[in-house]
Short mmCIF file of C-alpha atoms and ligand atoms in Angstrom, two decimals:
data_model
loop_
_atom_site.label_atom_id
_atom_site.label_comp_id
_atom_site.label_asym_id
_atom_site.label_seq_id
_atom_site.Cartn_x
_atom_site.Cartn_y
_atom_site.Cartn_z
CA UNK W 1 95.26 -181.53 -189.51
CA UNK W 2 91.85 -180.93 -189.49
CA UNK W 3 89.91 -183.99 -188.08
CA UNK W 4 86.99 -183.42 -190.90
CA UNK W 5 87.78 -183.06 -194.70
CA UNK W 6 87.59 -179.15 -195.65
CA UNK W 7 86.50 -179.14 -199.08
CA UNK W 8 86.76 -176.46 -201.36
CA UNK W 9 82.92 -175.39 -201.04
CA UNK W 10 80.08 -176.51 -198.65
CA UNK W 11 76.59 -175.94 -200.03
CA UNK W 12 74.40 -173.13 -197.71
CA UNK W 13 71.64 -174.94 -196.10
CA UNK W 14 69.02 -173.10 -194.36
CA UNK W 15 67.18 -175.00 -191.25
CA UNK W 16 65.54 -177.98 -192.49
CA UNK W 17 62.16 -177.03 -190.63
CA UNK W 18 62.07 -173.74 -192.83
CA UNK W 19 61.90 -175.85 -195.52
CA UNK W 20 58.68 -177.98 -194.51
CA UNK W 21 55.90 -175.57 -195.09
CA UNK W 22 57.27 -175.37 -198.92
CA UNK W 23 56.73 -178.86 -199.15
CA UNK W 24 53.52 -179.13 -197.39
CA UNK W 25 52.21 -176.29 -200.48
CA UNK W 26 53.59 -178.76 -203.25
CA UNK W 27 51.95 -181.48 -201.41
CA UNK W 28 48.69 -179.57 -201.20
CA UNK W 29 48.61 -178.04 -204.58
CA UNK W 30 50.04 -181.18 -206.56
CA UNK W 31 51.72 -179.13 -209.03
CA UNK W 32 55.02 -180.75 -209.26
CA UNK W 33 56.74 -178.67 -212.03
CA UNK W 34 55.80 -176.63 -215.62
CA UNK W 35 56.00 -173.44 -214.43
CA UNK W 36 54.14 -173.87 -211.45
CA UNK W 37 53.54 -171.17 -208.55
CA UNK W 38 57.17 -171.40 -207.10
CA UNK W 39 58.54 -171.37 -210.73
CA UNK W 40 56.73 -167.98 -211.06
CA UNK W 41 57.46 -166.77 -207.74
CA UNK W 42 61.27 -167.34 -207.72
CA UNK W 43 61.21 -165.71 -210.88
CA UNK W 44 59.74 -162.41 -209.81
CA UNK W 45 61.86 -162.62 -206.27
CA UNK W 46 65.07 -162.67 -208.47
CA UNK W 47 64.22 -160.13 -210.71
CA UNK W 48 63.46 -157.74 -207.54
CA UNK W 49 66.47 -159.27 -205.76
CA UNK W 50 69.14 -159.47 -208.52
CA UNK W 51 67.82 -155.96 -210.24
CA UNK W 52 67.24 -157.54 -213.75
CA UNK W 53 64.03 -157.32 -216.23
CA UNK W 54 63.39 -161.13 -216.84
CA UNK W 55 64.39 -164.27 -215.13
CA UNK W 56 64.10 -167.62 -216.60
CA UNK W 57 64.64 -170.70 -214.62
CA UNK W 58 66.44 -173.59 -215.82
CA UNK W 59 67.14 -177.06 -214.71
CA UNK W 60 70.77 -176.17 -214.17
CA UNK W 61 73.44 -173.96 -215.92
CA UNK W 62 74.45 -176.17 -218.58
CA UNK W 63 71.15 -176.36 -220.30
CA UNK W 64 70.59 -172.64 -219.55
CA UNK W 65 73.82 -171.84 -221.72
CA UNK W 66 72.70 -174.42 -224.57
CA UNK W 67 69.05 -172.50 -224.97
CA UNK W 68 70.71 -169.23 -224.81
CA UNK W 69 72.54 -170.02 -227.95
CA UNK W 70 69.51 -171.46 -229.16
CA UNK W 71 67.05 -168.21 -228.43
CA UNK W 72 69.52 -166.33 -230.14
CA UNK W 73 70.00 -168.24 -233.16
CA UNK W 74 73.75 -168.13 -232.68
CA UNK W 75 75.63 -170.75 -235.50
CA UNK W 76 79.43 -170.43 -237.21
CA UNK W 77 81.74 -169.75 -234.70
CA UNK W 78 82.03 -168.10 -231.32
CA UNK W 79 84.59 -166.44 -229.10
CA UNK W 80 85.27 -167.53 -225.89
CA UNK W 81 88.04 -168.68 -223.02
CA UNK W 82 89.88 -171.76 -222.53
CA UNK W 83 89.77 -170.96 -219.02
CA UNK W 84 86.56 -171.98 -217.32
CA UNK W 85 84.55 -174.90 -216.52
CA UNK W 86 84.17 -177.11 -219.16
CA UNK W 87 80.35 -176.31 -219.50
CA UNK W 88 80.82 -173.42 -221.27
CA UNK W 89 82.73 -174.98 -224.28
CA UNK W 90 80.71 -177.81 -224.25
CA UNK W 91 77.34 -175.77 -224.56
CA UNK W 92 79.00 -174.68 -228.23
CA UNK W 93 79.36 -178.00 -229.47
CA UNK W 94 76.12 -179.41 -228.50
CA UNK W 95 74.48 -176.74 -230.59
CA UNK W 96 77.06 -177.51 -233.47
CA UNK W 97 78.96 -174.48 -233.12
CA UNK W 98 82.62 -173.84 -233.17
CA UNK W 99 84.94 -172.41 -230.12
CA UNK W 100 86.99 -169.96 -230.90
CA UNK W 101 89.28 -169.95 -227.95
CA UNK W 102 90.97 -166.67 -226.80
CA UNK W 103 93.37 -165.96 -224.16
CA UNK W 104 93.01 -164.31 -220.96
CA UNK W 105 93.54 -161.18 -219.38
CA UNK W 106 96.68 -161.80 -216.56
CA UNK W 107 94.96 -159.64 -214.00
CA UNK W 108 91.41 -161.07 -214.10
CA UNK W 109 91.93 -164.20 -216.16
CA UNK W 110 88.39 -163.07 -218.07
CA UNK W 111 88.58 -163.10 -221.83
CA UNK W 112 91.15 -160.06 -222.82
CA UNK W 113 89.24 -157.76 -225.34
CA UNK W 114 92.56 -156.86 -226.52
CA UNK W 115 93.17 -160.21 -228.48
CA UNK W 116 89.25 -161.13 -229.51
CA UNK W 117 89.49 -158.77 -233.12
CA UNK W 118 92.28 -160.77 -234.23
CA UNK W 119 89.89 -163.97 -233.90
CA UNK W 120 87.01 -162.35 -235.59
CA UNK W 121 86.06 -164.33 -239.06
CA UNK W 122 83.40 -164.11 -241.54
CA UNK W 123 81.74 -167.06 -239.35
CA UNK W 124 81.65 -165.13 -235.92
CA UNK W 125 78.34 -164.43 -234.67
CA UNK W 126 78.62 -164.06 -230.93
CA UNK W 127 81.13 -163.82 -227.89
CA UNK W 128 80.85 -166.24 -224.87
CA UNK W 129 83.03 -164.65 -222.25
CA UNK W 130 82.64 -165.46 -218.58
CA UNK W 131 83.02 -163.81 -215.61
CA UNK W 132 85.35 -166.04 -213.77
CA UNK W 133 85.04 -166.45 -210.11
CA UNK W 134 82.28 -163.42 -210.38
CA UNK W 135 85.04 -161.06 -211.35
CA UNK W 136 83.23 -158.71 -214.08
CA UNK W 137 84.81 -158.73 -217.60
CA UNK W 138 85.46 -155.99 -218.90
CA UNK W 139 81.88 -155.38 -220.28
CA UNK W 140 82.11 -152.32 -221.91
CA UNK W 141 85.35 -152.98 -224.49
CA UNK W 142 83.42 -156.30 -225.23
CA UNK W 143 80.12 -154.63 -226.13
CA UNK W 144 82.18 -152.02 -228.30
CA UNK W 145 83.96 -155.13 -230.21
CA UNK W 146 80.40 -156.97 -230.43
CA UNK W 147 78.65 -153.63 -231.83
CA UNK W 148 81.09 -153.02 -234.43
CA UNK W 149 81.17 -156.63 -235.64
CA UNK W 150 77.47 -157.21 -235.32
CA UNK W 151 77.92 -159.88 -232.71
CA UNK W 152 76.23 -161.38 -230.07
CA UNK W 153 77.27 -161.26 -226.70
CA UNK W 154 75.70 -164.33 -224.06
CA UNK W 155 77.87 -163.92 -220.41
CA UNK W 156 78.37 -167.33 -218.79
CA UNK W 157 77.65 -165.51 -215.35
CA UNK W 158 77.73 -169.09 -213.44
CA UNK W 159 79.79 -167.46 -210.89
CA UNK W 160 78.47 -164.13 -211.37
CA UNK W 161 75.53 -164.14 -209.03
CA UNK W 162 74.98 -161.09 -206.88
CA UNK W 163 77.87 -158.89 -208.47
CA UNK W 164 77.52 -155.53 -209.36
CA UNK W 165 79.34 -152.58 -210.98
CA UNK W 166 78.68 -149.39 -210.60
CA UNK W 167 75.65 -149.21 -212.99
CA UNK W 168 74.06 -152.20 -210.64
CA UNK W 169 73.62 -155.79 -211.50
CA UNK W 170 76.55 -157.44 -213.70
CA UNK W 171 73.82 -159.61 -215.04
CA UNK W 172 72.43 -156.64 -216.89
CA UNK W 173 75.01 -156.57 -219.96
CA UNK W 174 75.62 -158.20 -223.38
CA UNK W 175 72.49 -159.93 -224.83
CA UNK W 176 71.62 -162.68 -222.31
CA UNK W 177 73.20 -163.80 -219.15
CA UNK W 178 73.47 -167.35 -217.58
CA UNK W 179 73.70 -168.22 -213.66
CA UNK W 180 74.16 -171.59 -212.70
CA UNK W 181 72.74 -172.32 -209.16
CA UNK W 182 74.56 -175.34 -208.86
CA UNK W 183 75.19 -176.98 -205.08
CA UNK W 184 78.47 -175.44 -204.92
CA UNK W 185 77.07 -171.80 -206.21
CA UNK W 186 76.86 -169.02 -203.89
CA UNK W 187 73.59 -169.37 -204.27
CA UNK W 188 71.98 -172.99 -204.61
CA UNK W 189 68.75 -174.79 -205.35
CA UNK W 190 70.43 -178.01 -205.75
CA UNK W 191 70.62 -177.91 -209.34
CA UNK W 192 69.66 -175.04 -211.15
CA UNK W 193 69.75 -172.07 -213.25
CA UNK W 194 68.74 -168.92 -215.23
CA UNK W 195 68.72 -166.82 -218.31
CA UNK W 196 68.86 -162.96 -217.43
CA UNK W 197 67.09 -161.17 -220.80
CA UNK W 198 66.56 -157.99 -221.00
CA UNK W 199 62.95 -157.99 -223.33
CA UNK W 200 59.75 -160.08 -222.83
CA UNK W 201 59.97 -161.16 -226.50
CA UNK W 202 63.09 -163.27 -225.91
CA UNK W 203 61.91 -164.01 -222.93
CA UNK W 204 59.07 -165.89 -224.12
CA UNK W 205 61.20 -167.84 -227.09
CA UNK W 206 63.37 -168.85 -223.95
CA UNK W 207 60.19 -169.83 -221.84
CA UNK W 208 59.05 -172.10 -225.15
CA UNK W 209 62.37 -173.61 -225.66
CA UNK W 210 62.77 -175.24 -222.51
CA UNK W 211 59.46 -176.39 -222.82
CA UNK W 212 59.99 -178.54 -225.63
CA UNK W 213 58.96 -175.39 -228.18
CA UNK W 214 55.61 -175.48 -227.02
CA UNK W 215 53.17 -172.31 -227.62
CA UNK W 216 50.02 -173.63 -226.61
CA UNK W 217 48.83 -177.12 -226.09
CA UNK W 218 49.05 -178.24 -229.81
CA UNK W 219 51.61 -175.79 -231.53
CA UNK W 220 55.16 -176.54 -231.05
CA UNK W 221 57.49 -174.12 -233.17
CA UNK W 222 61.11 -174.89 -232.20
CA UNK W 223 63.02 -178.20 -231.41
CA UNK W 224 62.97 -177.26 -227.65
CA UNK W 225 64.32 -179.17 -224.68
CA UNK W 226 63.08 -180.11 -221.43
CA UNK W 227 64.81 -177.35 -219.26
CA UNK W 228 62.49 -176.45 -216.79
CA UNK W 229 63.10 -176.39 -213.13
CA UNK W 230 60.99 -178.03 -210.86
CA UNK W 231 58.80 -176.69 -208.01
CA UNK W 232 61.02 -178.25 -205.09
CA UNK W 233 64.13 -176.61 -206.69
CA UNK W 234 61.90 -173.56 -207.19
CA UNK W 235 60.68 -173.42 -203.39
CA UNK W 236 63.95 -173.99 -202.13
CA UNK W 237 65.35 -171.04 -204.23
CA UNK W 238 62.29 -168.80 -202.47
CA UNK W 239 63.49 -170.17 -198.88
CA UNK W 240 67.14 -169.77 -200.00
CA UNK W 241 66.60 -165.85 -201.07
CA UNK W 242 65.50 -165.14 -197.45
CA UNK W 243 69.26 -166.52 -196.05
CA UNK W 244 71.85 -165.23 -199.39
CA UNK W 245 72.36 -161.99 -197.96
CA UNK W 246 73.83 -163.28 -195.14
CA UNK W 247 75.66 -166.04 -197.10
CA UNK W 248 77.48 -163.53 -198.89
CA UNK W 249 78.36 -161.37 -195.91
CA UNK W 250 79.85 -164.41 -194.13
CA UNK W 251 81.37 -165.15 -197.59
CA UNK W 252 83.14 -161.83 -197.38
CA UNK W 253 84.34 -162.11 -194.08
CA UNK W 254 86.33 -165.06 -195.33
CA UNK W 255 87.67 -163.43 -198.21
CA UNK W 256 89.11 -160.51 -195.84
CA UNK W 257 90.50 -163.21 -193.70
CA UNK W 258 92.37 -165.30 -196.08
CA UNK W 259 93.74 -161.67 -197.49
CA UNK W 260 95.07 -160.60 -194.27
CA UNK W 261 96.76 -163.88 -194.12
CA UNK W 262 97.77 -164.76 -197.02
CA UNK W 263 98.76 -161.94 -199.77
CA UNK W 264 101.90 -160.75 -198.19
CA UNK W 265 103.34 -164.10 -198.45
CA UNK W 266 106.42 -164.70 -201.05
CA UNK W 267 105.41 -166.60 -203.87
CA UNK W 268 101.34 -166.23 -203.27
CA UNK W 269 99.24 -163.96 -205.47
CA UNK W 270 95.78 -163.52 -204.43
CA UNK W 271 93.95 -162.49 -207.49
CA UNK W 272 92.86 -158.61 -207.41
CA UNK W 273 90.00 -157.51 -204.56
CA UNK W 274 86.63 -156.59 -205.70
CA UNK W 275 87.44 -152.78 -205.08
CA UNK W 276 84.42 -150.88 -206.12
CA UNK W 277 82.55 -153.63 -207.15
CA UNK W 278 79.88 -155.74 -205.22
CA UNK W 279 81.61 -159.26 -205.02
CA UNK W 280 80.18 -162.48 -204.29
CA UNK W 281 83.21 -164.06 -202.86
CA UNK W 282 82.13 -167.13 -204.59
CA UNK W 283 85.80 -168.35 -204.95
CA UNK W 284 88.85 -167.73 -203.64
CA UNK W 285 91.72 -168.57 -206.07
CA UNK W 286 95.50 -167.72 -205.61
CA UNK W 287 98.55 -168.25 -207.72
CA UNK W 288 101.45 -169.93 -206.64
CA UNK W 289 104.12 -168.09 -208.56
CA UNK W 290 108.04 -169.23 -208.80
CA UNK W 291 109.32 -167.82 -205.94
CA UNK W 292 106.92 -170.16 -203.60
CA UNK W 293 109.16 -172.58 -201.87
CA UNK W 294 106.64 -175.43 -203.59
CA UNK W 295 104.83 -176.01 -206.77
CA UNK W 296 101.16 -175.28 -207.10
CA UNK W 297 100.77 -179.10 -207.33
CA UNK W 298 103.03 -180.18 -203.99
CA UNK W 299 100.87 -177.68 -202.16
CA UNK W 300 97.60 -178.86 -203.42
CA UNK W 301 98.74 -182.06 -202.13
CA UNK W 302 100.45 -180.46 -199.04
CA UNK W 303 97.09 -179.18 -198.26
CA UNK W 304 95.63 -182.38 -198.72
CA UNK W 305 97.63 -184.23 -196.29
CA UNK W 306 96.06 -181.60 -193.71
CA UNK W 307 92.88 -182.59 -194.80
CA UNK W 308 91.99 -179.57 -196.89
CA UNK W 309 90.70 -180.17 -200.33
CA UNK W 310 91.77 -177.00 -201.85
CA UNK W 311 91.01 -177.46 -205.90
CA UNK W 312 92.53 -176.31 -209.15
CA UNK W 313 90.14 -174.19 -210.76
CA UNK W 314 90.72 -174.09 -214.01
CA UNK W 315 93.05 -176.91 -214.93
CA UNK W 316 93.34 -178.48 -216.97
CA UNK W 317 92.07 -175.95 -219.51
CA UNK W 318 89.25 -176.34 -221.88
CA UNK W 319 91.54 -176.45 -224.30
CA UNK W 320 93.40 -179.80 -223.20
CA UNK W 321 90.29 -182.04 -223.43
CA UNK W 322 90.49 -184.11 -226.35
CA UNK W 323 87.87 -182.63 -227.91
CA UNK W 324 89.01 -178.79 -228.00
CA UNK W 325 92.80 -179.96 -228.28
CA UNK W 326 93.15 -180.11 -232.34
CA UNK W 327 91.30 -177.17 -232.60
CA UNK W 328 93.74 -174.44 -233.83
CA UNK W 329 92.64 -171.55 -231.71
CA UNK W 330 93.29 -174.46 -228.55
CA UNK W 331 97.14 -174.30 -229.13
CA UNK W 332 99.20 -173.17 -225.88
CA UNK W 333 101.11 -170.86 -227.99
CA UNK W 334 97.87 -168.95 -228.45
CA UNK W 335 96.95 -168.93 -224.97
CA UNK W 336 99.71 -168.47 -222.97
CA UNK W 337 98.38 -166.37 -220.29
CA UNK W 338 95.57 -168.93 -219.86
CA UNK W 339 98.37 -172.04 -219.77
CA UNK W 340 100.25 -170.50 -217.19
CA UNK W 341 97.53 -169.17 -215.07
CA UNK W 342 95.91 -173.15 -214.90
CA UNK W 343 99.50 -174.06 -213.63
CA UNK W 344 99.69 -171.93 -211.00
CA UNK W 345 95.90 -171.47 -209.63
CA UNK W 346 94.35 -173.07 -206.56
CA UNK W 347 91.56 -172.45 -205.35
CA UNK W 348 91.03 -171.85 -201.65
CA UNK W 349 87.71 -173.47 -199.43
CA UNK W 350 85.51 -170.44 -198.91
CA UNK W 351 81.80 -171.15 -197.79
CA UNK W 352 79.88 -169.25 -195.12
CA UNK W 353 80.12 -171.87 -192.56
CA UNK W 354 83.85 -172.03 -193.13
CA UNK W 355 85.54 -171.25 -189.53
CA UNK W 356 87.95 -168.85 -188.21
CA UNK W 357 89.81 -171.83 -186.74
CA UNK W 358 90.04 -173.88 -190.08
CA UNK W 359 90.78 -170.56 -192.14
CA UNK W 360 93.80 -169.94 -189.85
CA UNK W 361 94.69 -173.49 -190.24
CA UNK W 362 94.75 -173.28 -193.71
CA UNK W 363 96.72 -170.05 -193.62
CA UNK W 364 99.11 -171.70 -191.41
CA UNK W 365 100.11 -174.70 -193.56
CA UNK W 366 100.67 -172.09 -196.76
CA UNK W 367 102.77 -169.63 -194.75
CA UNK W 368 104.37 -172.38 -192.60
CA UNK W 369 106.23 -173.57 -195.89
CA UNK W 370 107.30 -170.06 -196.83
CA UNK W 371 109.01 -169.37 -193.41
N1 T4K S 401 79.87 -172.71 -216.52
C1 T4K S 401 80.81 -172.44 -215.28
C2 T4K S 401 81.86 -171.22 -215.42
C3 T4K S 401 80.89 -172.94 -214.53
O1 T4K S 401 81.47 -172.96 -213.57
C4 T4K S 401 79.80 -174.29 -214.40
C5 T4K S 401 80.04 -174.98 -213.33
C6 T4K S 401 78.52 -174.09 -215.42
C7 T4K S 401 79.10 -173.09 -216.42
C8 T4K S 401 77.59 -175.13 -215.42
O2 T4K S 401 76.66 -175.02 -214.27
P1 T4K S 401 75.92 -175.95 -213.85
O3 T4K S 401 74.96 -176.80 -215.19
O4 T4K S 401 76.76 -176.67 -212.97
O5 T4K S 401 74.59 -175.31 -213.17
C9 T4K S 401 81.73 -178.03 -209.60
C10 T4K S 401 80.28 -178.24 -210.49
O6 T4K S 401 79.65 -179.29 -210.11
C11 T4K S 401 79.67 -177.24 -211.16
O7 T4K S 401 78.55 -176.67 -211.43
C12 T4K S 401 81.15 -175.83 -211.31
N2 T4K S 401 80.65 -174.65 -212.09
C13 T4K S 401 82.57 -176.28 -211.20
C14 T4K S 401 82.96 -175.17 -211.10
O8 T4K S 401 82.52 -176.60 -209.94
P2 T4K S 401 83.14 -180.17 -209.62
O9 T4K S 401 83.27 -181.35 -210.51
O10 T4K S 401 84.36 -179.56 -208.90
O11 T4K S 401 82.17 -180.73 -208.28
P3 T4K S 401 82.42 -181.72 -206.78
O12 T4K S 401 81.29 -182.49 -206.93
O13 T4K S 401 83.82 -182.45 -207.04
O14 T4K S 401 81.76 -180.53 -205.74
C15 T4K S 401 83.22 -179.84 -205.22
C16 T4K S 401 83.26 -179.96 -204.02
O15 T4K S 401 82.40 -179.12 -203.46
C17 T4K S 401 83.26 -181.08 -203.54
O16 T4K S 401 84.72 -181.48 -203.06
C18 T4K S 401 82.34 -181.07 -202.34
C19 T4K S 401 81.86 -180.22 -202.05
N3 T4K S 401 80.27 -180.57 -202.44
C20 T4K S 401 79.81 -180.71 -203.67
C21 T4K S 401 78.41 -181.37 -204.00
C22 T4K S 401 77.93 -181.58 -205.39
C23 T4K S 401 79.58 -180.71 -201.43
O17 T4K S 401 79.80 -180.45 -200.04
N4 T4K S 401 78.10 -180.93 -201.83
C24 T4K S 401 77.51 -181.24 -203.12
O18 T4K S 401 76.42 -181.42 -203.54
O19 T4K S 401 82.51 -179.08 -210.40
#
């Protein structure tokens, strides 16, 4: 039993004294928000770090998702996954768009491209897949369908900071990708988010939309929102960037240690590892199968008794929440893979400062049950 609670994640925080000079600059120039110097620096620095063309910073990932839909003038129906954080589908409802839920693939728990076409109707205008746990979607197959049916693709890439496939950043795919910089994410600015976009014209529209629709002092061209990231968050992001590679390397070590300790345990199924891709180890999901001696929920409780606070991301499914469950596409028979995964999944604690001692304790609690 751990004497201190071990949570599913713990935010990465650089030494406080390193942040003081950034704060001093803000205090000196008195620019607190509205696209100030740190905001501009962080957008540029993230383009370089992530290897993408344009980054528009946001106050959080949810407002960024809602704005991405506005930026591309998405309406009607959007195909999406039930196996995600509820913000994915909420961003559609906030825009008056009907989510149409399609099942996920058992290997990745990402939207299954083979099931998308059957859900397309004349009202479908876009697909919103999620790179769940930072594992890339089948981007080629999704793009092919989008091209055939003239649909936009907006990736909810909240988990995918720094993830790369063989061609570069996974964030270059689709029309737009949306990141979250929430405290629980691999790169955090306390709260924050971003839209990654391929061209300057779209970036300009996004920048207008996140600033009430203002083009200049007296002109408003759209019913925009206030989605701007503050200078304090942007300054913190600049500092975080100096430490993010070290944090990712530490996460990789945690992932390796878990795989070594757990993947051979009967009834415990670790989701696929990154293979050739550059992963960010943002989550460590495992599936508790029927041949494990305890149910997923019993294991969750057992860990809790040992002061280990794993999480059942993503249970319940989005489609089980009251605002979605009456929709025809939300019915469980339409979503067998997601329904089964939501009942088996357990995300173990993973963060840069998780000690080997704590990892061993977690592995021990899980393995002891099966012996
Ligand atoms: N799309 C996807 C696919 C997402 O996963 C998310 C967010 C979004 C969109 C929306 O992006 P944002 O609008 O959030 O930028 C958490 C996060 O609040 C949420 O950002 C995240 N996904 C989701 C998967 O997880 P909770 O309700 O599980 O958070 P909470 O407060 O229970 O935190 C989990 C653990 O982390 C705590 O037990 C302790 C630790 N923690 C948390 C916070 C906030 C800390 O140690 N310090 C902290 O400040 O939702």
